[in-house]
PDB file of C-alpha atoms in Angstrom:
ATOM      1  CA  UNK L 255      13.127   0.706  -2.236  1.00 75.00           C
ATOM      2  CA  UNK L 256       9.349   1.225  -2.143  1.00 74.00           C
ATOM      3  CA  UNK L 257       9.720   4.994  -2.377  1.00 75.00           C
ATOM      4  CA  UNK L 258      12.371   4.748  -5.106  1.00 82.00           C
ATOM      5  CA  UNK L 259      10.251   2.352  -7.186  1.00 83.00           C
ATOM      6  CA  UNK L 260       7.231   4.610  -6.767  1.00 80.00           C
ATOM      7  CA  UNK L 261       9.310   7.567  -7.931  1.00 82.00           C
ATOM      8  CA  UNK L 262      10.301   5.711 -11.097  1.00 90.00           C
ATOM      9  CA  UNK L 263       6.632   4.915 -11.769  1.00 90.00           C
ATOM     10  CA  UNK L 264       5.765   8.579 -11.347  1.00 84.00           C
ATOM     11  CA  UNK L 265       8.620   9.875 -13.508  1.00 89.00           C
ATOM     12  CA  UNK L 266       7.890   7.451 -16.368  1.00 92.00           C
ATOM     13  CA  UNK L 267       4.110   7.921 -16.233  1.00 90.00           C
ATOM     14  CA  UNK L 268       3.601   4.196 -15.635  1.00 91.00           C
ATOM     15  CA  UNK L 269       0.883   4.413 -12.992  1.00 90.00           C
ATOM     16  CA  UNK L 270      -1.722   2.793 -15.264  1.00 93.00           C
ATOM     17  CA  UNK L 271       0.666   0.248 -16.765  1.00 94.00           C
ATOM     18  CA  UNK L 272      -1.442  -2.394 -15.025  1.00 94.00           C
ATOM     19  CA  UNK L 273      -5.108  -1.344 -15.244  1.00 94.00           C
ATOM     20  CA  UNK L 274      -6.270  -3.707 -12.490  1.00 94.00           C
ATOM     21  CA  UNK L 275      -5.024  -4.595  -8.989  1.00 90.00           C
ATOM     22  CA  UNK L 276      -3.423  -6.760  -7.635  1.00 89.00           C
ATOM     23  CA  UNK L 277      -3.047  -8.638 -10.922  1.00 93.00           C
ATOM     24  CA  UNK L 278      -1.988  -7.080 -14.208  1.00 95.00           C
ATOM     25  CA  UNK L 279      -4.466  -7.512 -17.071  1.00 95.00           C
ATOM     26  CA  UNK L 280      -5.825 -10.389 -15.023  1.00 94.00           C
ATOM     27  CA  UNK L 281      -2.432 -12.151 -15.043  1.00 95.00           C
ATOM     28  CA  UNK L 282       0.064 -12.950 -12.297  1.00 94.00           C
ATOM     29  CA  UNK L 283       2.920 -12.306 -14.743  1.00 94.00           C
ATOM     30  CA  UNK L 284       2.159  -9.252 -16.896  1.00 95.00           C
ATOM     31  CA  UNK L 285       2.064  -9.334 -20.717  1.00 95.00           C
ATOM     32  CA  UNK L 286       5.094  -8.329 -22.747  1.00 94.00           C
ATOM     33  CA  UNK L 287       3.430  -7.563 -26.087  1.00 94.00           C
ATOM     34  CA  UNK L 288       0.174  -6.099 -27.390  1.00 93.00           C
ATOM     35  CA  UNK L 289      -0.784  -9.486 -28.850  1.00 92.00           C
ATOM     36  CA  UNK L 290      -1.272 -10.827 -25.325  1.00 94.00           C
ATOM     37  CA  UNK L 291      -3.930  -8.226 -24.522  1.00 95.00           C
ATOM     38  CA  UNK L 292      -5.698  -8.312 -27.900  1.00 93.00           C
ATOM     39  CA  UNK L 293      -8.598 -10.650 -28.593  1.00 92.00           C
ATOM     40  CA  UNK L 294      -7.322 -13.436 -30.884  1.00 91.00           C
ATOM     41  CA  UNK L 295      -9.446 -16.150 -32.425  1.00 92.00           C
ATOM     42  CA  UNK L 296      -8.527 -19.626 -31.239  1.00 93.00           C
ATOM     43  CA  UNK L 297      -6.808 -18.413 -28.043  1.00 93.00           C
ATOM     44  CA  UNK L 298      -7.814 -19.809 -24.648  1.00 94.00           C
ATOM     45  CA  UNK L 299      -8.776 -17.275 -21.991  1.00 95.00           C
ATOM     46  CA  UNK L 300      -9.326 -17.894 -18.292  1.00 94.00           C
ATOM     47  CA  UNK L 301     -12.007 -16.131 -16.280  1.00 95.00           C
ATOM     48  CA  UNK L 302     -10.732 -12.732 -15.167  1.00 94.00           C
ATOM     49  CA  UNK L 303      -8.440 -12.278 -18.156  1.00 95.00           C
ATOM     50  CA  UNK L 304      -8.452  -8.691 -19.454  1.00 96.00           C
ATOM     51  CA  UNK L 305      -8.189  -7.701 -23.115  1.00 95.00           C
ATOM     52  CA  UNK L 306      -8.458  -4.520 -25.152  1.00 93.00           C
ATOM     53  CA  UNK L 307     -10.987  -4.417 -27.991  1.00 90.00           C
ATOM     54  CA  UNK L 308     -12.699  -1.434 -29.657  1.00 88.00           C
ATOM     55  CA  UNK L 309     -10.714   0.920 -27.357  1.00 90.00           C
ATOM     56  CA  UNK L 310     -12.353  -0.700 -24.333  1.00 93.00           C
ATOM     57  CA  UNK L 311     -11.006  -2.947 -21.593  1.00 95.00           C
ATOM     58  CA  UNK L 312     -12.919  -6.231 -21.376  1.00 96.00           C
ATOM     59  CA  UNK L 313     -12.914  -8.877 -18.642  1.00 96.00           C
ATOM     60  CA  UNK L 314     -13.552 -12.569 -19.369  1.00 96.00           C
ATOM     61  CA  UNK L 315     -16.424 -13.862 -17.244  1.00 96.00           C
ATOM     62  CA  UNK L 316     -15.738 -17.532 -17.908  1.00 95.00           C
ATOM     63  CA  UNK L 317     -13.062 -19.801 -19.305  1.00 95.00           C
ATOM     64  CA  UNK L 318     -13.359 -20.019 -23.084  1.00 95.00           C
ATOM     65  CA  UNK L 319     -11.688 -20.575 -26.431  1.00 95.00           C
ATOM     66  CA  UNK L 320     -12.139 -17.431 -28.524  1.00 94.00           C
ATOM     67  CA  UNK L 321     -14.289 -17.863 -31.627  1.00 94.00           C
ATOM     68  CA  UNK L 322     -16.403 -14.746 -32.254  1.00 94.00           C
ATOM     69  CA  UNK L 323     -15.955 -11.721 -30.025  1.00 94.00           C
ATOM     70  CA  UNK L 324     -19.298 -10.071 -30.738  1.00 93.00           C
ATOM     71  CA  UNK L 325     -21.185 -13.295 -30.157  1.00 94.00           C
ATOM     72  CA  UNK L 326     -19.252 -13.954 -26.950  1.00 95.00           C
ATOM     73  CA  UNK L 327     -19.893 -10.406 -25.749  1.00 94.00           C
ATOM     74  CA  UNK L 328     -23.604 -10.712 -26.470  1.00 94.00           C
ATOM     75  CA  UNK L 329     -23.669 -13.970 -24.514  1.00 94.00           C
ATOM     76  CA  UNK L 330     -22.108 -12.233 -21.510  1.00 94.00           C
ATOM     77  CA  UNK L 331     -18.755 -13.983 -21.763  1.00 95.00           C
ATOM     78  CA  UNK L 332     -17.024 -10.595 -21.937  1.00 96.00           C
ATOM     79  CA  UNK L 333     -17.976  -7.553 -19.852  1.00 96.00           C
ATOM     80  CA  UNK L 334     -16.547  -4.058 -20.069  1.00 95.00           C
ATOM     81  CA  UNK L 335     -14.340  -3.047 -17.139  1.00 94.00           C
ATOM     82  CA  UNK L 336     -16.270  -0.418 -15.204  1.00 92.00           C
ATOM     83  CA  UNK L 337     -13.801   0.991 -12.648  1.00 90.00           C
ATOM     84  CA  UNK L 338     -12.204   3.267 -15.248  1.00 90.00           C
ATOM     85  CA  UNK L 339     -12.085   3.795 -19.022  1.00 88.00           C
ATOM     86  CA  UNK L 340      -8.302   3.540 -19.504  1.00 91.00           C
ATOM     87  CA  UNK L 341      -7.596   1.010 -22.271  1.00 92.00           C
ATOM     88  CA  UNK L 342      -3.999   1.443 -23.435  1.00 92.00           C
ATOM     89  CA  UNK L 343      -1.130  -1.038 -23.402  1.00 95.00           C
ATOM     90  CA  UNK L 344       2.510   0.002 -23.124  1.00 95.00           C
ATOM     91  CA  UNK L 345       4.911  -2.811 -22.271  1.00 95.00           C
ATOM     92  CA  UNK L 346       7.428  -0.493 -20.579  1.00 96.00           C
ATOM     93  CA  UNK L 347       4.784   1.097 -18.390  1.00 96.00           C
ATOM     94  CA  UNK L 348       3.311  -2.302 -17.579  1.00 96.00           C
ATOM     95  CA  UNK L 349       6.590  -3.764 -16.366  1.00 96.00           C
ATOM     96  CA  UNK L 350       7.655  -0.646 -14.469  1.00 96.00           C
ATOM     97  CA  UNK L 351       4.366  -0.721 -12.558  1.00 94.00           C
ATOM     98  CA  UNK L 352       4.588  -4.493 -12.028  1.00 95.00           C
ATOM     99  CA  UNK L 353       8.126  -4.239 -10.605  1.00 95.00           C
ATOM    100  CA  UNK L 354       6.939  -1.443  -8.324  1.00 91.00           C
ATOM    101  CA  UNK L 355       4.174  -3.695  -6.978  1.00 91.00           C
ATOM    102  CA  UNK L 356       6.563  -6.633  -6.648  1.00 92.00           C
ATOM    103  CA  UNK L 357       9.036  -4.577  -4.610  1.00 90.00           C
ATOM    104  CA  UNK L 358       6.197  -3.391  -2.391  1.00 84.00           C
ATOM    105  CA  UNK L 359       5.066  -6.970  -1.776  1.00 85.00           C
ATOM    106  CA  UNK L 360       8.595  -8.219  -1.078  1.00 88.00           C
ATOM    107  CA  UNK L 361       9.189  -5.357   1.345  1.00 83.00           C
ATOM    108  CA  UNK L 362       6.507  -6.860   3.552  1.00 83.00           C
ATOM    109  CA  UNK L 363       8.807  -9.798   4.352  1.00 87.00           C
ATOM    110  CA  UNK L 364      11.585  -7.814   6.109  1.00 84.00           C
ATOM    111  CA  UNK L 365       8.874  -5.643   7.699  1.00 84.00           C
ATOM    112  CA  UNK L 366       7.367  -8.767   9.313  1.00 88.00           C
ATOM    113  CA  UNK L 367      10.825  -9.931  10.414  1.00 89.00           C
ATOM    114  CA  UNK L 368      11.428  -6.484  11.889  1.00 85.00           C
ATOM    115  CA  UNK L 369       8.271  -6.811  13.980  1.00 87.00           C
ATOM    116  CA  UNK L 370       9.335 -10.238  15.240  1.00 90.00           C
ATOM    117  CA  UNK L 371      12.857  -9.105  16.159  1.00 87.00           C
ATOM    118  CA  UNK L 372      11.551  -5.916  17.782  1.00 84.00           C
ATOM    119  CA  UNK L 373       9.077  -7.927  19.837  1.00 88.00           C
ATOM    120  CA  UNK L 374      11.773 -10.228  21.195  1.00 87.00           C
ATOM    121  CA  UNK L 375      14.035  -7.248  21.794  1.00 82.00           C
ATOM    122  CA  UNK L 376      11.245  -5.459  23.662  1.00 81.00           C
ATOM    123  CA  UNK L 377      10.542  -8.544  25.754  1.00 87.00           C
ATOM    124  CA  UNK L 378      14.238  -8.982  26.598  1.00 85.00           C
ATOM    125  CA  UNK L 379      15.158  -5.360  27.321  1.00 80.00           C
ATOM    126  CA  UNK L 380      11.722  -4.038  28.323  1.00 80.00           C
ATOM    127  CA  UNK L 381      11.958  -1.377  25.651  1.00 78.00           C
ATOM    128  CA  UNK L 382       8.858  -1.420  23.446  1.00 84.00           C
ATOM    129  CA  UNK L 383       9.298   1.716  21.342  1.00 81.00           C
ATOM    130  CA  UNK L 384      11.099  -0.110  18.485  1.00 81.00           C
ATOM    131  CA  UNK L 385       8.296  -2.692  18.390  1.00 85.00           C
ATOM    132  CA  UNK L 386       5.619  -0.001  18.310  1.00 85.00           C
ATOM    133  CA  UNK L 387       7.302   1.783  15.410  1.00 81.00           C
ATOM    134  CA  UNK L 388       7.846  -1.457  13.489  1.00 84.00           C
ATOM    135  CA  UNK L 389       4.083  -2.053  13.708  1.00 86.00           C
ATOM    136  CA  UNK L 390       3.470   1.508  12.500  1.00 84.00           C
ATOM    137  CA  UNK L 391       5.896   0.897   9.631  1.00 80.00           C
ATOM    138  CA  UNK L 392       4.083  -2.284   8.556  1.00 84.00           C
ATOM    139  CA  UNK L 393       0.706  -0.559   8.850  1.00 87.00           C
ATOM    140  CA  UNK L 394       1.757   2.196   6.467  1.00 83.00           C
ATOM    141  CA  UNK L 395       3.223  -0.343   4.041  1.00 82.00           C
ATOM    142  CA  UNK L 396      -0.184  -1.992   3.869  1.00 85.00           C
ATOM    143  CA  UNK L 397      -1.955   1.366   3.682  1.00 84.00           C
ATOM    144  CA  UNK L 398       0.228   2.509   0.773  1.00 82.00           C
ATOM    145  CA  UNK L 399      -0.499  -0.759  -1.059  1.00 83.00           C
ATOM    146  CA  UNK L 400      -4.255  -0.218  -0.561  1.00 86.00           C
ATOM    147  CA  UNK L 401      -3.973   3.399  -1.691  1.00 82.00           C
ATOM    148  CA  UNK L 402      -2.085   2.167  -4.770  1.00 84.00           C
ATOM    149  CA  UNK L 403      -5.160   0.113  -5.650  1.00 85.00           C
ATOM    150  CA  UNK L 404      -7.397   3.174  -5.223  1.00 84.00           C
ATOM    151  CA  UNK L 405      -5.071   5.220  -7.446  1.00 85.00           C
ATOM    152  CA  UNK L 406      -5.364   2.616 -10.226  1.00 87.00           C
ATOM    153  CA  UNK L 407      -9.129   2.209  -9.792  1.00 85.00           C
ATOM    154  CA  UNK L 408      -9.534   5.971 -10.081  1.00 83.00           C
ATOM    155  CA  UNK L 409      -7.265   6.284 -13.148  1.00 76.00           C
ATOM    156  CA  UNK L 410      -4.674   8.453 -11.344  1.00 78.00           C
ATOM    157  CA  UNK L 411      -6.970  10.955  -9.639  1.00 75.00           C
ATOM    158  CA  UNK L 412      -4.541  13.705  -8.465  1.00 72.00           C
ATOM    159  CA  UNK L 413      -5.822  13.779  -4.871  1.00 72.00           C
ATOM    160  CA  UNK L 414      -5.365  10.027  -4.485  1.00 72.00           C
ATOM    161  CA  UNK L 415      -1.835  10.271  -5.894  1.00 73.00           C
ATOM    162  CA  UNK L 416      -0.984  12.870  -3.240  1.00 75.00           C
ATOM    163  CA  UNK L 417      -2.295  10.628  -0.461  1.00 76.00           C
ATOM    164  CA  UNK L 418      -0.346   7.732  -1.916  1.00 74.00           C
ATOM    165  CA  UNK L 419       2.832   9.838  -1.805  1.00 73.00           C
ATOM    166  CA  UNK L 420       2.155  10.951   1.789  1.00 76.00           C
ATOM    167  CA  UNK L 421       1.840   7.302   2.790  1.00 74.00           C
ATOM    168  CA  UNK L 422       5.337   6.708   1.424  1.00 72.00           C
ATOM    169  CA  UNK L 423       6.604   9.632   3.537  1.00 75.00           C
ATOM    170  CA  UNK L 424       5.120   7.979   6.636  1.00 74.00           C
ATOM    171  CA  UNK L 425       6.877   4.725   5.697  1.00 74.00           C
ATOM    172  CA  UNK L 426      10.191   6.596   5.782  1.00 73.00           C
ATOM    173  CA  UNK L 427       9.320   8.179   9.117  1.00 73.00           C
ATOM    174  CA  UNK L 428       8.281   4.872  10.641  1.00 68.00           C
ATOM    175  CA  UNK L 429      11.523   3.213   9.571  1.00 69.00           C
ATOM    176  CA  UNK L 430      13.533   6.212  10.792  1.00 71.00           C
ATOM    177  CA  UNK L 431      11.824   6.230  14.180  1.00 69.00           C
ATOM    178  CA  UNK L 432      12.447   2.497  14.574  1.00 61.00           C
ATOM    179  CA  UNK L 433      16.148   3.013  13.843  1.00 69.00           C
ATOM    180  CA  UNK L 434      16.441   5.919  16.283  1.00 69.00           C
ATOM    181  CA  UNK L 435      14.749   4.097  19.161  1.00 62.00           C
ATOM    182  CA  UNK L 436      16.778   0.934  18.552  1.00 65.00           C
ATOM    183  CA  UNK L 437      20.012   2.920  18.564  1.00 62.00           C
ATOM    184  CA  UNK L 438      18.908   4.891  21.628  1.00 60.00           C
ATOM    185  CA  UNK L 439      18.189   1.674  23.491  1.00 54.00           C
ATOM    186  CA  UNK L 440      21.627   0.341  22.630  1.00 50.00           C
ATOM    187  CA  UNK L 441      23.341   3.557  23.793  1.00 43.00           C
ATOM    188  CA  UNK L 442      21.360   3.557  27.041  1.00 47.00           C
ATOM    189  CA  UNK L 443      23.034   0.260  27.900  1.00 45.00           C
ATOM    190  CA  UNK L 444      26.503   1.788  27.389  1.00 45.00           C
ATOM    191  CA  UNK L 445      27.685   3.953  30.329  1.00 47.00           C
ATOM    192  CA  UNK L 446      28.587   7.526  29.416  1.00 46.00           C
ATOM    193  CA  UNK L 447      26.989   7.501  25.938  1.00 46.00           C
ATOM    194  CA  UNK L 448      24.454  10.213  25.049  1.00 46.00           C
ATOM    195  CA  UNK L 449      21.380   9.872  22.815  1.00 44.00           C
ATOM    196  CA  UNK L 450      21.148  13.593  22.068  1.00 48.00           C
ATOM    197  CA  UNK L 451      22.558  13.140  18.578  1.00 47.00           C
ATOM    198  CA  UNK L 452      19.885  10.572  17.785  1.00 44.00           C
ATOM    199  CA  UNK L 453      17.161  13.081  18.589  1.00 45.00           C
ATOM    200  CA  UNK L 454      18.670  15.420  16.015  1.00 45.00           C
ATOM    201  CA  UNK L 455      18.773  12.529  13.526  1.00 45.00           C
ATOM    202  CA  UNK L 456      15.059  11.898  14.082  1.00 45.00           C
ATOM    203  CA  UNK L 457      14.282  15.552  13.362  1.00 47.00           C
ATOM    204  CA  UNK L 458      16.433  15.445  10.233  1.00 44.00           C
ATOM    205  CA  UNK L 459      14.569  12.362   8.966  1.00 42.00           C
ATOM    206  CA  UNK L 460      11.231  14.126   9.500  1.00 45.00           C
ATOM    207  CA  UNK L 461      12.304  17.323   7.752  1.00 42.00           C
ATOM    208  CA  UNK L 462      13.897  15.587   4.767  1.00 45.00           C
ATOM    209  CA  UNK L 463      10.906  13.266   4.367  1.00 43.00           C
ATOM    210  CA  UNK L 464       8.446  16.170   4.359  1.00 42.00           C
ATOM    211  CA  UNK L 465      10.667  18.076   1.925  1.00 45.00           C
ATOM    212  CA  UNK L 466      10.572  15.086  -0.413  1.00 46.00           C
ATOM    213  CA  UNK L 467       6.779  15.046  -0.197  1.00 44.00           C
ATOM    214  CA  UNK L 468       6.526  18.747  -1.004  1.00 43.00           C
ATOM    215  CA  UNK L 469       8.767  18.480  -4.052  1.00 40.00           C
ATOM    216  CA  UNK L 470       7.516  15.237  -5.535  1.00 44.00           C
ATOM    217  CA  UNK L 471       8.905  15.833  -9.021  1.00 37.00           C
ATOM    218  CA  UNK L 472      12.422  16.431  -7.683  1.00 41.00           C
ATOM    219  CA  UNK L 473      12.918  12.901  -6.434  1.00 42.00           C
ATOM    220  CA  UNK L 474      16.619  12.690  -7.196  1.00 36.00           C
ATOM    221  CA  UNK L 475      17.388  15.685  -5.025  1.00 39.00           C
ATOM    222  CA  UNK L 476      15.256  14.257  -2.239  1.00 43.00           C
ATOM    223  CA  UNK L 477      17.097  10.964  -2.182  1.00 36.00           C
ATOM    224  CA  UNK L 478      20.430  12.791  -2.166  1.00 37.00           C
ATOM    225  CA  UNK L 479      19.235  14.828   0.825  1.00 41.00           C
ATOM    226  CA  UNK L 480      18.072  11.730   2.681  1.00 40.00           C
ATOM    227  CA  UNK L 481      21.361   9.999   1.924  1.00 40.00           C
ATOM    228  CA  UNK L 482      23.287  12.862   3.509  1.00 39.00           C
TER     229      UNK L 482
END
């Protein structure tokens, strides 16, 4: 789901739909219309709220009720966002990016459960490979989230996008390795069953994942290949 959501973000050009991280325009729930990110007299703004004015992204430094933007800016109540100069609002892009982040955050829950189950399985059967790979999987989930922040802060610097994509490939490999070692452990406890086929499956996961990374714009074909 993380890789699929990231692919949708890439295909729709929604990477800067939320110009800050982890919030979106300084909000937990992103805006749905341009009015919500435009300075409006009489509106109340909390510290950290982000608005667009004069083609610039501004961050509220204190809680206030808007009265005169220029006067408030001169008083230091508004400061220009300095991490990048992107100051465009598109509701579709904003929500696509927000859903991508939400899926990434929610994926952490089953990843934590996977670690717990793998630990108890390792303790019971003295087979720790699934636990090791579940930790690797969670590590790369966190790393991809951090790299997502760096991508936004850098306004989609191509090199950072590539690293972000490679992190997603490692997520797939970590999950695939966990599956293979779990299945291998189960087969080892069944007399006469071979794990040779699982080794081939592991190689196939690696090859298909790398192929997806090398052909980033052809995401549909990649997911079809992985499905097969």
